[in-house]
Structures are given as structure tokens and as C-alpha cells.
Coordinates of C-alpha atoms in Angstrom, one line a residue:
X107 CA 0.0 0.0 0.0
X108 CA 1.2 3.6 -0.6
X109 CA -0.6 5.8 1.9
X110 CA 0.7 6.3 5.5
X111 CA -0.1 4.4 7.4
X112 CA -1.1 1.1 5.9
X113 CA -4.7 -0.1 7.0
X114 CA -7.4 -2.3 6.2
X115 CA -9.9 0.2 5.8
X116 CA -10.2 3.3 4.7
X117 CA -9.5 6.1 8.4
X118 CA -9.4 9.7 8.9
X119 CA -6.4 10.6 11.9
X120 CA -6.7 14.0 12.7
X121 CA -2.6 15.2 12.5
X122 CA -3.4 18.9 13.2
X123 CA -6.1 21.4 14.4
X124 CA -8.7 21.1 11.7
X125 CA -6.6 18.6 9.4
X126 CA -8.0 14.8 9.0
X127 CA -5.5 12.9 6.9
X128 CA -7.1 10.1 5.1
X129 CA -5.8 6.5 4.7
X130 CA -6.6 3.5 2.9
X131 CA -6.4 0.0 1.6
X132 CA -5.7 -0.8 -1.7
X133 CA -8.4 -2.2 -3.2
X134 CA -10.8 0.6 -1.3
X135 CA -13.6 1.4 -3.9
X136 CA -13.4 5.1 -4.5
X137 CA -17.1 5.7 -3.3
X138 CA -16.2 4.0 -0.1
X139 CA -13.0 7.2 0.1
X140 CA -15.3 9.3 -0.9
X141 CA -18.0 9.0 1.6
X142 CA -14.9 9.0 4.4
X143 CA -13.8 12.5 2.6
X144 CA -17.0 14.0 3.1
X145 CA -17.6 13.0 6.9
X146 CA -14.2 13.4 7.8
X147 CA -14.7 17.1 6.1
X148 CA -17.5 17.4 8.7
X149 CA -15.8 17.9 11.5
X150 CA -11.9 19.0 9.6
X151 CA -11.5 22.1 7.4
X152 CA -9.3 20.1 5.4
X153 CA -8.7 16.4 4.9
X154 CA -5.5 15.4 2.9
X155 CA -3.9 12.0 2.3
X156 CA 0.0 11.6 0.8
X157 CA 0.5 9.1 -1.8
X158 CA 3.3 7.2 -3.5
X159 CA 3.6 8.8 -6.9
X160 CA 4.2 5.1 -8.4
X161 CA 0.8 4.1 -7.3
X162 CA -1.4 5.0 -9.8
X163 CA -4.5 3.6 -8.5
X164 CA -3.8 5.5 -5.4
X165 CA -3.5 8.7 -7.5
X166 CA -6.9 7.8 -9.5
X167 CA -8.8 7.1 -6.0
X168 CA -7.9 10.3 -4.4
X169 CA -8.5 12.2 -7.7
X170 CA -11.7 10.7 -8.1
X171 CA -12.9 11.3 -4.7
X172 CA -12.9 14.7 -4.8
X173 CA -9.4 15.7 -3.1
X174 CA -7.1 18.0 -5.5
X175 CA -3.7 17.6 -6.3
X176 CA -1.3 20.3 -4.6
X177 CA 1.9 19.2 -5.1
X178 CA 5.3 17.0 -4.3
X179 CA 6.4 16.7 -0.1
X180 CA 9.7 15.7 -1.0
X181 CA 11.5 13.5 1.8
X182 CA 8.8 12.1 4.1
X183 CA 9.7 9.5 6.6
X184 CA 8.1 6.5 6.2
X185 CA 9.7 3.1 7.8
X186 CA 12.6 5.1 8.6
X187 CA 13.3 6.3 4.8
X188 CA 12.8 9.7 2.8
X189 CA 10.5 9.0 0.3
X190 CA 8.6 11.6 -2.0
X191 CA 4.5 11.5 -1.2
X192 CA 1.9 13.3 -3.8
X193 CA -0.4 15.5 -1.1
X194 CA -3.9 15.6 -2.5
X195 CA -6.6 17.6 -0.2
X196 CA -9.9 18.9 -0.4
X197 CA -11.6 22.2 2.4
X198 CA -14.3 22.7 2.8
X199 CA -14.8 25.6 1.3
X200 CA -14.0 23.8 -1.9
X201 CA -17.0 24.1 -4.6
X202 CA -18.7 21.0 -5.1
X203 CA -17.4 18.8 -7.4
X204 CA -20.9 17.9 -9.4
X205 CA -21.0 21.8 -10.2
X206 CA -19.2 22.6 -13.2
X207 CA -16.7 25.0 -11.3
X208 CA -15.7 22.3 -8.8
X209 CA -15.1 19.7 -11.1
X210 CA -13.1 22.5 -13.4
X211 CA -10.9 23.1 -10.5
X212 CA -10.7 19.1 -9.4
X213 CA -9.4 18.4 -13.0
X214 CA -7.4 21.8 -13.4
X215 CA -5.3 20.4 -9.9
X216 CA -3.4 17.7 -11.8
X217 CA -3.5 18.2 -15.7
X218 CA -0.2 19.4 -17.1
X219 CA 1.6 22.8 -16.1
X220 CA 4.2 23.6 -18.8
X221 CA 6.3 26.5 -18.2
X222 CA 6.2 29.7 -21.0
X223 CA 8.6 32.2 -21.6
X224 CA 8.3 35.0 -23.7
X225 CA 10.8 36.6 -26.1
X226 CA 11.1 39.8 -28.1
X227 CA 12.9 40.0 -31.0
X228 CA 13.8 43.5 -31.6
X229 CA 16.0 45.0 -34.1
X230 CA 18.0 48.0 -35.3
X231 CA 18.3 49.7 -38.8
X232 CA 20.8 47.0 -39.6
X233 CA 19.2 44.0 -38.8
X234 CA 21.3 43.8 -35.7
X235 CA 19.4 41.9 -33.2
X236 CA 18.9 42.8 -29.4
X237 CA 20.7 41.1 -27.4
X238 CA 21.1 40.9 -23.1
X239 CA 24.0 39.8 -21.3
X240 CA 22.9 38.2 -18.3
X241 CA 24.1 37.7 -15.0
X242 CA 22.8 34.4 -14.0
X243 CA 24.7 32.8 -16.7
X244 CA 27.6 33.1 -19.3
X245 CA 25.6 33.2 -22.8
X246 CA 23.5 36.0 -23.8
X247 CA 19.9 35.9 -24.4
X248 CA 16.6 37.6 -26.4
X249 CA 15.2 40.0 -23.9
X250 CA 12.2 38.8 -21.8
X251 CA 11.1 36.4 -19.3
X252 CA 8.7 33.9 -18.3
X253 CA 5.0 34.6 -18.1
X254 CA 3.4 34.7 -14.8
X255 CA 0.5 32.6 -13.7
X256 CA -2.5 34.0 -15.5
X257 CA -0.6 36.5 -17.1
X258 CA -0.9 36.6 -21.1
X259 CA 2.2 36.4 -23.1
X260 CA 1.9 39.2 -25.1
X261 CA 1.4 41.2 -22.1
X262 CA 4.3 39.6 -20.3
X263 CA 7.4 40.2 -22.9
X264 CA 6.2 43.9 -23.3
X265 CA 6.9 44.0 -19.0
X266 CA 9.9 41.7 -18.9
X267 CA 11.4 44.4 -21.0
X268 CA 10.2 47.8 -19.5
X269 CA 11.6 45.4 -16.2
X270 CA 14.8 44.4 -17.3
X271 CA 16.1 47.2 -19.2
X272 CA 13.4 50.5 -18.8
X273 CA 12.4 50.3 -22.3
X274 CA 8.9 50.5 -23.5
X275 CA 8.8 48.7 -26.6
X276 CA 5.3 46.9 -28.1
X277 CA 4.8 43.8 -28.9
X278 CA 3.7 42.7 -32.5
X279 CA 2.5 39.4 -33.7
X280 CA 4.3 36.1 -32.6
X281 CA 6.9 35.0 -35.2
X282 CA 8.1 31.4 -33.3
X283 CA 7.0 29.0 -30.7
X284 CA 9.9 27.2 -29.6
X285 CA 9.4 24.0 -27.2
X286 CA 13.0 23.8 -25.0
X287 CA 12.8 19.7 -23.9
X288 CA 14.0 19.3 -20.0
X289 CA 17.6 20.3 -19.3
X290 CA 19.5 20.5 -16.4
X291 CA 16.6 20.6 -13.7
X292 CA 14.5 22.8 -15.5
X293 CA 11.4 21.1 -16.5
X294 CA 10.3 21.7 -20.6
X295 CA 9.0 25.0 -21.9
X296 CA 7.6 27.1 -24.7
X297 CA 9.5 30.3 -25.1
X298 CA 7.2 32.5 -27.9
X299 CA 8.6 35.0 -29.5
X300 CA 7.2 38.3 -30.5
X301 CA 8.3 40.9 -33.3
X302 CA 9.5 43.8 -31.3
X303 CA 10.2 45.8 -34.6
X304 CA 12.9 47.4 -36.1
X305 CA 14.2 50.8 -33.9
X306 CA 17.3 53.4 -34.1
X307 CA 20.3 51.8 -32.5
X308 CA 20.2 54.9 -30.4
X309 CA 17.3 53.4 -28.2
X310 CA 19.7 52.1 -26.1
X311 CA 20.8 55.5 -24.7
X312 CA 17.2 54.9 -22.8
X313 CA 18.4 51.3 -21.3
X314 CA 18.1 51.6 -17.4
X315 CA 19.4 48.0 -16.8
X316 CA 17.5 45.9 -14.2
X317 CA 21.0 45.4 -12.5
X318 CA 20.3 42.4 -10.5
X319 CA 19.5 40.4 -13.9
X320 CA 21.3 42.5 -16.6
X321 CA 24.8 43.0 -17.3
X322 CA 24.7 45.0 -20.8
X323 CA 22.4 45.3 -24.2
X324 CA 23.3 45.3 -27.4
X325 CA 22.3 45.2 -31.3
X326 CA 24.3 41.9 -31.9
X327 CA 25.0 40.8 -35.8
X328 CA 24.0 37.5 -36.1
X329 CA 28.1 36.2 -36.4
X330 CA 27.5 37.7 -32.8
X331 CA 24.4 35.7 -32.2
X332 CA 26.3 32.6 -32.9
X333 CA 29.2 33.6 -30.7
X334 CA 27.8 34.7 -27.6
X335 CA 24.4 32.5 -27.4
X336 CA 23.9 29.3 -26.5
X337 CA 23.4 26.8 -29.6
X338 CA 20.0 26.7 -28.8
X339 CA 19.6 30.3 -28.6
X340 CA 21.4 30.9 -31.6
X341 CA 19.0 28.6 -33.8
X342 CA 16.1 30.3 -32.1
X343 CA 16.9 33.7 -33.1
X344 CA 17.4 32.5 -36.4
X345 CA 14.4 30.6 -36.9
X346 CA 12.6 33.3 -35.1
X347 CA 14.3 35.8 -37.9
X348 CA 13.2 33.4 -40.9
X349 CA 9.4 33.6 -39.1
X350 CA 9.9 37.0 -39.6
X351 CA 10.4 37.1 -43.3
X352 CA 8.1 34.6 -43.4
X353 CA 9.8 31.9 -44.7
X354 CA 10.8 29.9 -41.8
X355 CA 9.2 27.8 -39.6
X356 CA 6.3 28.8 -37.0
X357 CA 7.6 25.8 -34.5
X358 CA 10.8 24.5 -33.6
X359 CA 12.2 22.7 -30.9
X360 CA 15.4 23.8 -29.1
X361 CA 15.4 26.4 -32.4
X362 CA 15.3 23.1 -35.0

């Protein structure tokens, strides 16, 4: 069994004020949970139960009756050993989940998050293209960031830049999605980038760098492209330049 501790029924223990923590046996029907959910829930604000993200029945039964996903607790001690436990919950205060809203939020709680980041692609009279040097790593990057929860992408790339270097600089259509695959403990993305049109190299007289986060800014050739950004990077901006003329690609991955 996966859930702490093992029993042969399915039992709320209350662990705190107001939190029931809800255990069962394997082959528990998910009614059965379901019911214990909603009475344990009538005395608890909030009834949670931790589960072994390699159980996948465990994960379906506490999906299904009615307790949301919130996240990894990473180095629990069961039997002596850190383990990693899923923590699904339901309050309360939690809508329903035969209205529409509940059941919204119950599904929203563990479908797929993916990470965005948004990208303008700004450049001068020469077809230089801007470029940051950053201090959180060696290569230099397309100005932007990543897109905060809820936020649109259009809206975020226009106040990653007025952020990072003071500059107010519109958006224009998107020219490239680009999905990054998982590297080095960052989970996968899609960076999007935007046309940030073509201004006077003089514009960045009225940089006021973000100092934490940017080094310098610069119209960059794209033999400078190549030599300053990662691979990746350097593909992107190219790709992302061939969108622009419209005859490149409108998706890549990792700028292919």
C-alpha cells in the first residue's frame, strides 16, 4: 500500500487542528473514500492523504474522490526512509465537485503545467538583433522572461522588458514558438517570440538595466548571435528571424 499508514480500511487521523489525513487499503472502492472525505470534512477544514507517486490507482482514488492535487512533499519518513508522497486535499470551502466549477478546479489540480517564456525579438536599422547579457549565466539571451500565472504572453514580454532594461517597446505578432525539452533541472518549456520591430540603435541611450538580472544590451550581428548565445539560442533567433520574413518555420524545438 502507498498511503501512510497502511490499513485495512479506509480512516481519517486527525494530524493537526482542523486537518483529518485520510488513509486506505488498496483495493478501497473510491465511493467508499469518498463517503470518508465527506464526513471526515464534517468535523476538519481540510482532509488530505499523501500518496506514492508510483501508485497509480492510489493517485486515480484520491483524484476521483474529490481531493485535488497540490503538489510533491519531498523527503517524508516513512519506515525510517525519505520518500517523496503526492499531497492531494480537499476544504471545505471547496465548490462542489458535481457543479461545473468544482469539477473544473478538481481536473485543473493535476493536468499538465508547462512553463512559458516570452521573447522579443527587436531589431535595429541593420538587422542587428537585441541582445542581453545576463548575470545568472555566461551566454546572452533575447530579452524577456517567463509569463506569470494568469498572465498573457503578449502582455508579459512587453513587462519583462520595461523590467529588465526600462524600455517601453510593443509587442507585435508572434513570429516562433519554440518547445526547450527538459535540461538541467529545469522542466520543458515554450518560449514564444514576438516581433519587437525594427528601432534606431540609439534606443539604447534609454536602457536603465535591471541590474540584479542584466549585465549589458546590445544590437548583436548575427556572427555575434552565434558567438555569444547558446546553440539553442542561436538557432532560435534565427528561426525566429526566418518567421519574420516569413519563410521559416512557425515551431521548432530547441530552435530546429
Amino acid at each position: 500500500m502507498t498511503q501512510e499508514p497502511t490499513t485495512e480500511q479506509t480512516v481519517a487521523h486527525t494530524v493537526a487542528e482542523g486537518v483529518a489525513r485520510l488513509s486506505w487499503a488498496p483495493d478501497e472502492p473510491v465511493d467508499v473514500v469518498r463517503r470518508e472525505v465527506a464526513a471526515a470534512l464534517a468535523t476538519h477544514a481540510r482532509v488530505e492523504a499523501l500518496v506514492d507517486p508510483d501508485d497509480e490507482a492510489a493517485q486515480r482514488v484520491a483524484t476521483w474522490s474529490g481531493m485535488r492535487r497540490e503538489g510533491i512533499m519531498r523527503g517524508v519518513t516513512v519506515d525510517g526512509s525519505p520518500v517523496d508522497r503526492i499531497v492531494y486535499a480537499r476544504l471545505a470551502s471547496d465548490v462542489p465537485v458535481h457543479e461545473p466549477e468544482g469539477f473544473r478546479a478538481l481536473l485543473n489540480s493535476f493536468l499538465p503545467r508547462k512553463r512559458a517564456i516570452a521573447q522579443l525579438l527587436a531589431r535595429d536599422t541593420d538587422d542587428r538583433v537585441l541582445l542581453c547579457q545576463l548575470t545568472y549565466k555566461q551566454d546572452w539571451d533575447l530579452p524577456g522572461g517567463v509569463v506569470e500565472v494568469g498572465e498573457s504572453p503578449h502582455v508579459a514580454v512587453a513587462r519583462e522588458v520595461e523590467e529588465e532594461l526600462g524600455l517601453t517597446l510593443p509587442a507585435g505578432p508572434l513570429v516562433l514558438t519554440d518547445w526547450l525539452p527538459p535540461w538541467s533541472g529545469w522542466d520543458d518549456a515554450l518560449c514564444l517570440v514576438f516581433d519587437g520591430g525594427a528601432h534606431d540603435a540609439s534606443v539604447l541611450e534609454q536602457v536603465v538595466r535591471q541590474e540584479r538580472e542584466i549585465r549589458s544590451a546590445e544590437f548583436c550581428t548575427l556572427e555575434q548571435v552565434d558567438e555569444r548565445c547558446a546553440d539553442f539560442t542561436a538557432r532560435r533567433v534565427r528561426s525566429a528571424l526566418a518567421g519574420l520574413r516569413g519563410d521559416g518555420p512557425a515551431y521548432t524545438e530547441s530552435g530546429r
